[in-house]
Coordinates of C-alpha atoms in Angstrom, one line a residue:
M217 CA -13.5 34.7 -66.3
T218 CA -11.2 32.3 -64.7
T219 CA -11.4 31.8 -61.3
T220 CA -8.5 30.7 -58.9
T221 CA -8.7 28.6 -56.2
E222 CA -6.0 29.0 -53.3
A223 CA -6.0 26.4 -50.3
V224 CA -6.4 27.0 -47.6
T225 CA -3.7 24.1 -45.1
A226 CA -5.2 24.4 -41.7
P227 CA -3.3 24.3 -38.4
A228 CA -2.3 20.9 -37.4
R229 CA -4.5 19.9 -34.9
R230 CA -3.7 20.5 -32.0
R231 CA -2.9 17.1 -29.2
P232 CA -4.3 17.5 -26.0
R233 CA -1.1 17.7 -23.2
V234 CA -1.0 14.4 -21.2
R235 CA 0.1 15.2 -17.4
A236 CA 1.7 12.9 -15.2
I237 CA 0.2 14.0 -12.7
E238 CA -3.2 15.5 -12.0
G239 CA -4.0 18.2 -9.5
Q240 CA -5.6 16.4 -7.5
E241 CA -2.7 14.1 -7.2
L242 CA -0.8 17.1 -6.7
A243 CA -3.3 18.3 -3.9
L244 CA -2.9 14.6 -2.0
I245 CA 0.7 15.1 -2.3
A246 CA 1.0 18.7 -0.6
V247 CA -1.9 16.6 2.4
V248 CA 0.5 14.0 2.9
G249 CA 3.2 16.3 3.2
A250 CA 2.0 18.2 5.6
L251 CA 0.3 15.9 7.6
W252 CA 3.8 14.0 8.4
V253 CA 5.6 17.2 8.9
V254 CA 3.1 18.4 11.7
L255 CA 3.1 14.3 13.0
S256 CA 7.3 14.5 13.2
I257 CA 6.9 17.4 15.3
V258 CA 3.7 16.2 17.5
T259 CA 5.7 12.7 17.9
D260 CA 9.7 11.6 18.5
T261 CA 8.6 8.1 16.6
F262 CA 6.9 9.0 13.6
L263 CA 9.5 9.5 11.4
T264 CA 12.3 6.1 13.4
T265 CA 12.7 3.5 10.4
G266 CA 10.4 1.2 12.3
N267 CA 7.6 3.1 11.6
L268 CA 8.0 4.2 8.8
Q269 CA 7.9 1.0 7.0
N270 CA 5.5 -0.1 9.4
I271 CA 3.3 1.8 7.8
L272 CA 4.1 1.7 3.7
F273 CA 3.6 -2.7 4.6
T274 CA 0.5 -1.9 6.5
V275 CA -0.4 -0.1 3.0
A276 CA 1.4 -2.2 0.1
P277 CA -1.5 -4.9 0.6
I278 CA -4.3 -1.5 0.2
A279 CA -2.8 -0.3 -2.9
L280 CA -2.0 -3.7 -4.0
I281 CA -5.8 -4.2 -4.2
G282 CA -6.8 -0.9 -5.4
I283 CA -4.7 -1.1 -8.0
G284 CA -7.2 -3.6 -9.5
M285 CA -10.5 -1.2 -8.2
T286 CA -8.8 1.7 -10.2
A287 CA -9.9 0.1 -13.1
V288 CA -12.3 -2.0 -11.5
I289 CA -14.2 1.8 -10.5
V290 CA -12.8 3.2 -14.1
T291 CA -15.0 1.5 -15.6
A292 CA -18.2 2.5 -13.5
G293 CA -18.1 -0.6 -11.5
I294 CA -17.4 -1.3 -7.7
D295 CA -16.3 -4.5 -6.7
V296 CA -17.1 -4.8 -2.6
S297 CA -15.6 -8.6 -2.2
V298 CA -12.7 -7.9 -1.9
G299 CA -12.7 -8.0 1.7
S300 CA -13.9 -12.1 0.8
Q301 CA -12.0 -13.2 -1.8
A302 CA -8.2 -12.6 0.6
A303 CA -10.8 -14.0 3.5
V304 CA -10.0 -17.2 0.8
V305 CA -7.7 -17.2 -1.2
M306 CA -5.7 -16.7 2.7
V307 CA -7.6 -19.6 4.7
I308 CA -6.8 -22.2 1.6
V309 CA -2.8 -20.9 1.7
A310 CA -2.3 -20.6 4.8
L311 CA -4.0 -24.8 5.2
L312 CA -1.2 -25.3 1.6
A313 CA 1.9 -24.0 3.3
R314 CA 1.3 -25.9 7.0
D315 CA -0.2 -29.5 5.9
A316 CA 1.1 -29.2 2.2
G317 CA 4.3 -28.4 2.9
L318 CA 4.0 -25.8 -0.6
P319 CA 7.9 -23.9 -1.6
F320 CA 7.5 -19.6 -1.9
L321 CA 6.7 -19.5 -5.3
P322 CA 3.8 -22.2 -5.7
T323 CA 2.2 -20.6 -2.6
V324 CA 2.5 -17.4 -4.6
A325 CA 1.3 -19.0 -7.7
V326 CA -1.9 -21.0 -6.1
A327 CA -2.6 -17.8 -4.6
V328 CA -2.9 -15.9 -7.1
V329 CA -5.2 -18.2 -9.3
I330 CA -7.6 -18.1 -6.7
G331 CA -8.0 -14.6 -6.3
L332 CA -8.4 -14.7 -11.1
V333 CA -11.8 -17.5 -10.4
L334 CA -12.8 -15.5 -7.6
G335 CA -12.8 -12.2 -9.8
A336 CA -13.4 -14.0 -12.5
I337 CA -16.9 -14.4 -11.7
N338 CA -17.3 -11.1 -10.6
G339 CA -16.3 -10.7 -14.3
L340 CA -18.7 -12.5 -15.6
L341 CA -21.7 -11.8 -13.1
V342 CA -21.8 -7.7 -13.3
A343 CA -20.2 -8.5 -17.5
F344 CA -23.3 -11.0 -18.7
G345 CA -25.8 -9.7 -15.6
G346 CA -26.8 -6.3 -16.4
I347 CA -27.7 -6.7 -13.1
H348 CA -25.8 -3.2 -11.1
P349 CA -21.9 -4.3 -9.8
I350 CA -22.8 -3.4 -6.5
I351 CA -24.6 -5.3 -6.2
V352 CA -23.5 -8.1 -7.5
T353 CA -20.2 -8.1 -5.6
F354 CA -22.4 -7.7 -2.8
G355 CA -24.4 -11.1 -3.2
T356 CA -20.1 -12.6 -3.5
L357 CA -19.7 -11.2 -1.0
N358 CA -21.2 -12.9 1.6
I359 CA -20.8 -16.3 -0.9
Y360 CA -17.1 -15.5 -0.7
R361 CA -17.2 -15.5 2.9
F362 CA -19.3 -18.6 3.5
V363 CA -17.4 -20.3 0.8
A364 CA -14.1 -18.9 4.0
L365 CA -16.4 -19.9 6.7
Q366 CA -17.0 -23.6 5.6
I367 CA -13.1 -23.8 4.7
F368 CA -12.3 -23.0 8.4
G369 CA -13.9 -25.4 9.8
N370 CA -15.2 -23.2 12.5
E371 CA -11.8 -22.9 14.2
Q372 CA -8.6 -20.3 12.7
V373 CA -5.6 -21.7 11.4
A374 CA -2.4 -21.4 13.8
G375 CA 1.0 -22.5 13.2
V376 CA 0.8 -21.3 9.3
P377 CA 4.5 -21.2 9.0
A378 CA 6.7 -18.6 8.0
T379 CA 6.7 -19.5 3.8
L380 CA 5.9 -16.1 2.5
A381 CA 8.7 -14.6 4.3
P382 CA 10.2 -12.5 1.8
I383 CA 7.6 -10.2 1.1
G384 CA 6.0 -10.7 5.3
G385 CA 7.0 -7.8 7.1
G386 CA 10.0 -9.4 8.9
A387 CA 13.4 -8.6 8.9
E388 CA 13.7 -11.0 5.8
G389 CA 10.9 -9.3 3.9
R390 CA 12.4 -5.9 2.9
I391 CA 15.6 -4.6 0.6
L392 CA 16.7 -2.3 1.2
G393 CA 15.4 -1.3 4.2
V394 CA 12.0 -0.6 2.6
P395 CA 9.2 -3.5 3.3
T396 CA 9.7 -5.4 0.0
A397 CA 5.5 -5.9 -0.2
W398 CA 5.9 -2.5 -1.4
W399 CA 8.7 -2.3 -4.7
I400 CA 6.1 -5.1 -5.6
T401 CA 3.1 -2.6 -5.4
L402 CA 5.2 0.4 -6.7
V403 CA 6.5 -2.5 -9.5
L404 CA 2.6 -3.8 -10.6
A405 CA 1.5 0.7 -10.2
A406 CA 3.3 1.8 -12.9
A407 CA 3.5 -0.7 -15.1
M408 CA -0.8 -0.6 -15.2
W409 CA -0.4 3.9 -14.4
C410 CA 1.3 3.3 -18.4
Y411 CA -0.9 0.9 -19.7
M412 CA -4.1 2.4 -18.4
R413 CA -2.5 6.0 -19.4
Y414 CA -0.7 4.8 -23.1
W415 CA -1.8 1.5 -24.1
A416 CA -4.9 2.0 -26.4
T417 CA -6.9 -1.3 -23.8
G418 CA -6.1 0.5 -21.4
R419 CA -7.7 4.3 -22.7
H420 CA -10.6 2.0 -23.3
L421 CA -11.2 0.9 -19.8
Y422 CA -11.9 5.1 -19.8
A423 CA -14.2 5.0 -22.7
V424 CA -16.3 2.4 -21.0
G425 CA -17.1 3.7 -18.0
G426 CA -17.4 7.5 -19.5
D427 CA -20.1 5.9 -22.2
P428 CA -20.8 2.2 -22.8
F429 CA -23.1 2.6 -25.9
A430 CA -20.6 4.9 -27.2
A431 CA -17.1 2.1 -26.6
R432 CA -19.3 0.1 -28.4
L433 CA -19.9 1.8 -31.2
A434 CA -16.0 2.8 -31.2
G435 CA -15.8 -0.2 -31.8
V436 CA -14.7 -1.2 -27.5
R437 CA -14.8 -4.9 -26.1
V438 CA -16.9 -3.5 -23.3
R439 CA -17.7 -7.0 -21.1
R440 CA -14.2 -8.3 -22.4
R441 CA -13.3 -5.1 -20.4
Q442 CA -15.5 -5.6 -17.4
I443 CA -14.1 -9.0 -17.1
S444 CA -10.7 -8.1 -17.5
A445 CA -10.8 -5.1 -14.4
Y446 CA -12.5 -8.0 -12.3
V447 CA -9.9 -10.3 -12.9
L448 CA -7.0 -7.7 -12.3
T449 CA -8.6 -6.9 -8.6
G450 CA -8.4 -11.1 -7.7
A451 CA -5.7 -11.7 -9.7
C452 CA -4.7 -8.6 -7.1
V453 CA -6.6 -9.9 -4.2
G454 CA -4.3 -13.0 -4.0
L455 CA -1.2 -11.4 -4.2
A456 CA -2.5 -8.7 -1.0
A457 CA -3.5 -11.9 0.6
C458 CA 0.5 -13.5 0.5
I459 CA 1.2 -9.9 1.8
L460 CA -0.9 -10.1 5.3
I461 CA 0.0 -14.2 5.8
G462 CA 3.3 -13.1 5.0
S463 CA 4.9 -13.6 8.7
G464 CA 3.2 -16.9 9.6
G465 CA 2.0 -17.7 12.5
L466 CA -1.9 -16.9 12.8
V467 CA -5.0 -16.7 10.4
Q468 CA -8.2 -15.8 12.3
Q469 CA -11.8 -15.9 10.8
N470 CA -12.2 -13.2 10.5
V471 CA -9.7 -12.2 8.3
G472 CA -10.6 -10.0 5.2
T473 CA -13.4 -8.0 7.3
G474 CA -14.0 -4.6 5.9
L475 CA -10.8 -4.1 3.3
E476 CA -13.1 -3.7 0.7
L477 CA -13.5 -0.6 3.0
R478 CA -10.3 1.1 3.3
V479 CA -9.4 -0.2 0.4
I480 CA -12.7 1.5 -2.3
A481 CA -11.5 4.2 0.4
A482 CA -7.8 5.0 -0.7
V483 CA -9.2 4.8 -4.7
V484 CA -12.4 7.9 -4.1
I485 CA -9.6 9.5 -1.7
G486 CA -7.2 9.7 -4.0
G487 CA -9.6 11.2 -7.4
T488 CA -11.1 7.8 -9.5
S489 CA -13.9 9.2 -10.0
I490 CA -17.2 7.1 -8.0
I491 CA -19.4 7.6 -11.7
G492 CA -16.4 6.5 -14.1
G493 CA -14.2 7.6 -16.9
R494 CA -11.7 9.0 -14.8
G495 CA -8.8 8.3 -11.8
T496 CA -5.1 7.3 -11.6
V497 CA -3.3 4.0 -10.1
L498 CA -0.9 7.1 -8.4
G499 CA -3.6 9.2 -7.0
T500 CA -4.8 5.8 -5.2
L501 CA -1.7 5.0 -4.1
L502 CA -1.2 8.7 -2.6
G503 CA -4.6 8.0 -1.5
A504 CA -3.8 4.6 0.2
L505 CA -0.6 6.7 2.3
L506 CA -3.4 9.7 3.3
V507 CA -5.3 6.6 5.3
G508 CA -2.3 4.9 6.8
T509 CA -0.9 7.5 7.7
V510 CA -4.3 8.5 9.4
S511 CA -4.0 5.1 11.2
S512 CA -0.8 5.6 12.5
A513 CA -1.2 9.4 13.8
V514 CA -4.4 8.3 16.1
T515 CA -1.9 4.9 17.1
L516 CA 1.0 7.3 18.3
L517 CA -0.8 10.2 19.4
S518 CA -3.2 7.5 21.3
W519 CA -6.4 9.3 20.0
P520 CA -9.8 6.2 20.1
S521 CA -9.3 4.1 17.2
E522 CA -12.6 5.0 15.8
L523 CA -11.1 8.3 15.0
T524 CA -9.2 6.9 12.3
Q525 CA -13.1 5.6 10.7
L526 CA -14.4 9.3 11.0
F527 CA -11.1 11.2 9.8
I528 CA -11.5 8.7 6.0
G529 CA -14.9 9.2 5.7
L530 CA -14.6 13.1 5.6
F531 CA -11.7 12.4 3.4
I532 CA -14.4 10.5 1.6
L533 CA -17.4 13.0 1.6
V534 CA -14.4 15.3 0.6
A535 CA -12.8 14.3 -2.4
V536 CA -16.5 13.3 -3.6
G537 CA -18.0 16.2 -3.3
V538 CA -14.5 17.7 -5.9
D539 CA -15.7 15.3 -7.7
L540 CA -19.0 16.0 -8.5
L541 CA -17.9 19.3 -8.5
R542 CA -15.8 19.2 -11.5
E543 CA -18.4 17.1 -13.1
R544 CA -20.7 20.0 -13.1
R545 CA -18.0 21.8 -14.1
R546 CA -17.3 20.2 -17.5
S547 CA -21.2 19.4 -18.2
A548 CA -22.1 23.0 -17.8
R549 CA -19.2 23.6 -20.3

């Protein structure tokens, strides 16, 4: 008896479709757009060129640091020391610009290198210390702030020249009417978006945040990815510090205080999961823009400044709540 075996060809496995914009990002675009429409009706000064330039310049340092913070939180980490890192970078850069007369590019290079070193310290402690990132970075927050105060020497740095004016908030720091700082942020955000979405090592960041043990078994160098995320954040802090003192003038001792809260708020509101494994740089940009819009609205409407923190806190609670509900639905499948 002859039997014939028919080859059964299985249908080709469909590749999952990668969406350029996620649902929460679309929701943020709608919220920001609605706020802009309402504010343009309520006040005549919101859509003026000067106010929009001010919003973009104010948002740029937060979004810039948020680029690195997105990578950190995606790996299930967090860095609450970025404000103190910025203080260290700013006081050193201000003194070098004033006393040593460093030109623009060397000043930026020094700032980025200092940020890299501070970020690397955090990354090494997290990767090899076996301590939760919030504990590590809370410790370095206080250490870096102490270092900054020692460099300040109990007095603020006055007479800082406008060495970094090309990326500052003045007229010299604009290209086509848009702050140069915002152009820099957009370029770096686009590069990081492509890296995290399409490069293997960028996708590894999500794997580390989703399940570090499984990622290690799959051949991902978990510690290297963790360190690189904190180093990137430090570099972004260095560049953001240059933007913050771009106009020259005065650098006070409390500089950078509360910066970490605004950055983390922008990242979380932007849809990055606080438990790791999910998030995008585009969402962080939109989150930072929402934070900047709320701050501008409170100022223009002459409301108490405390309302800014209230609104941001509510946005954070909503974002985290949506994230937890989405995670429960995913786990229930």
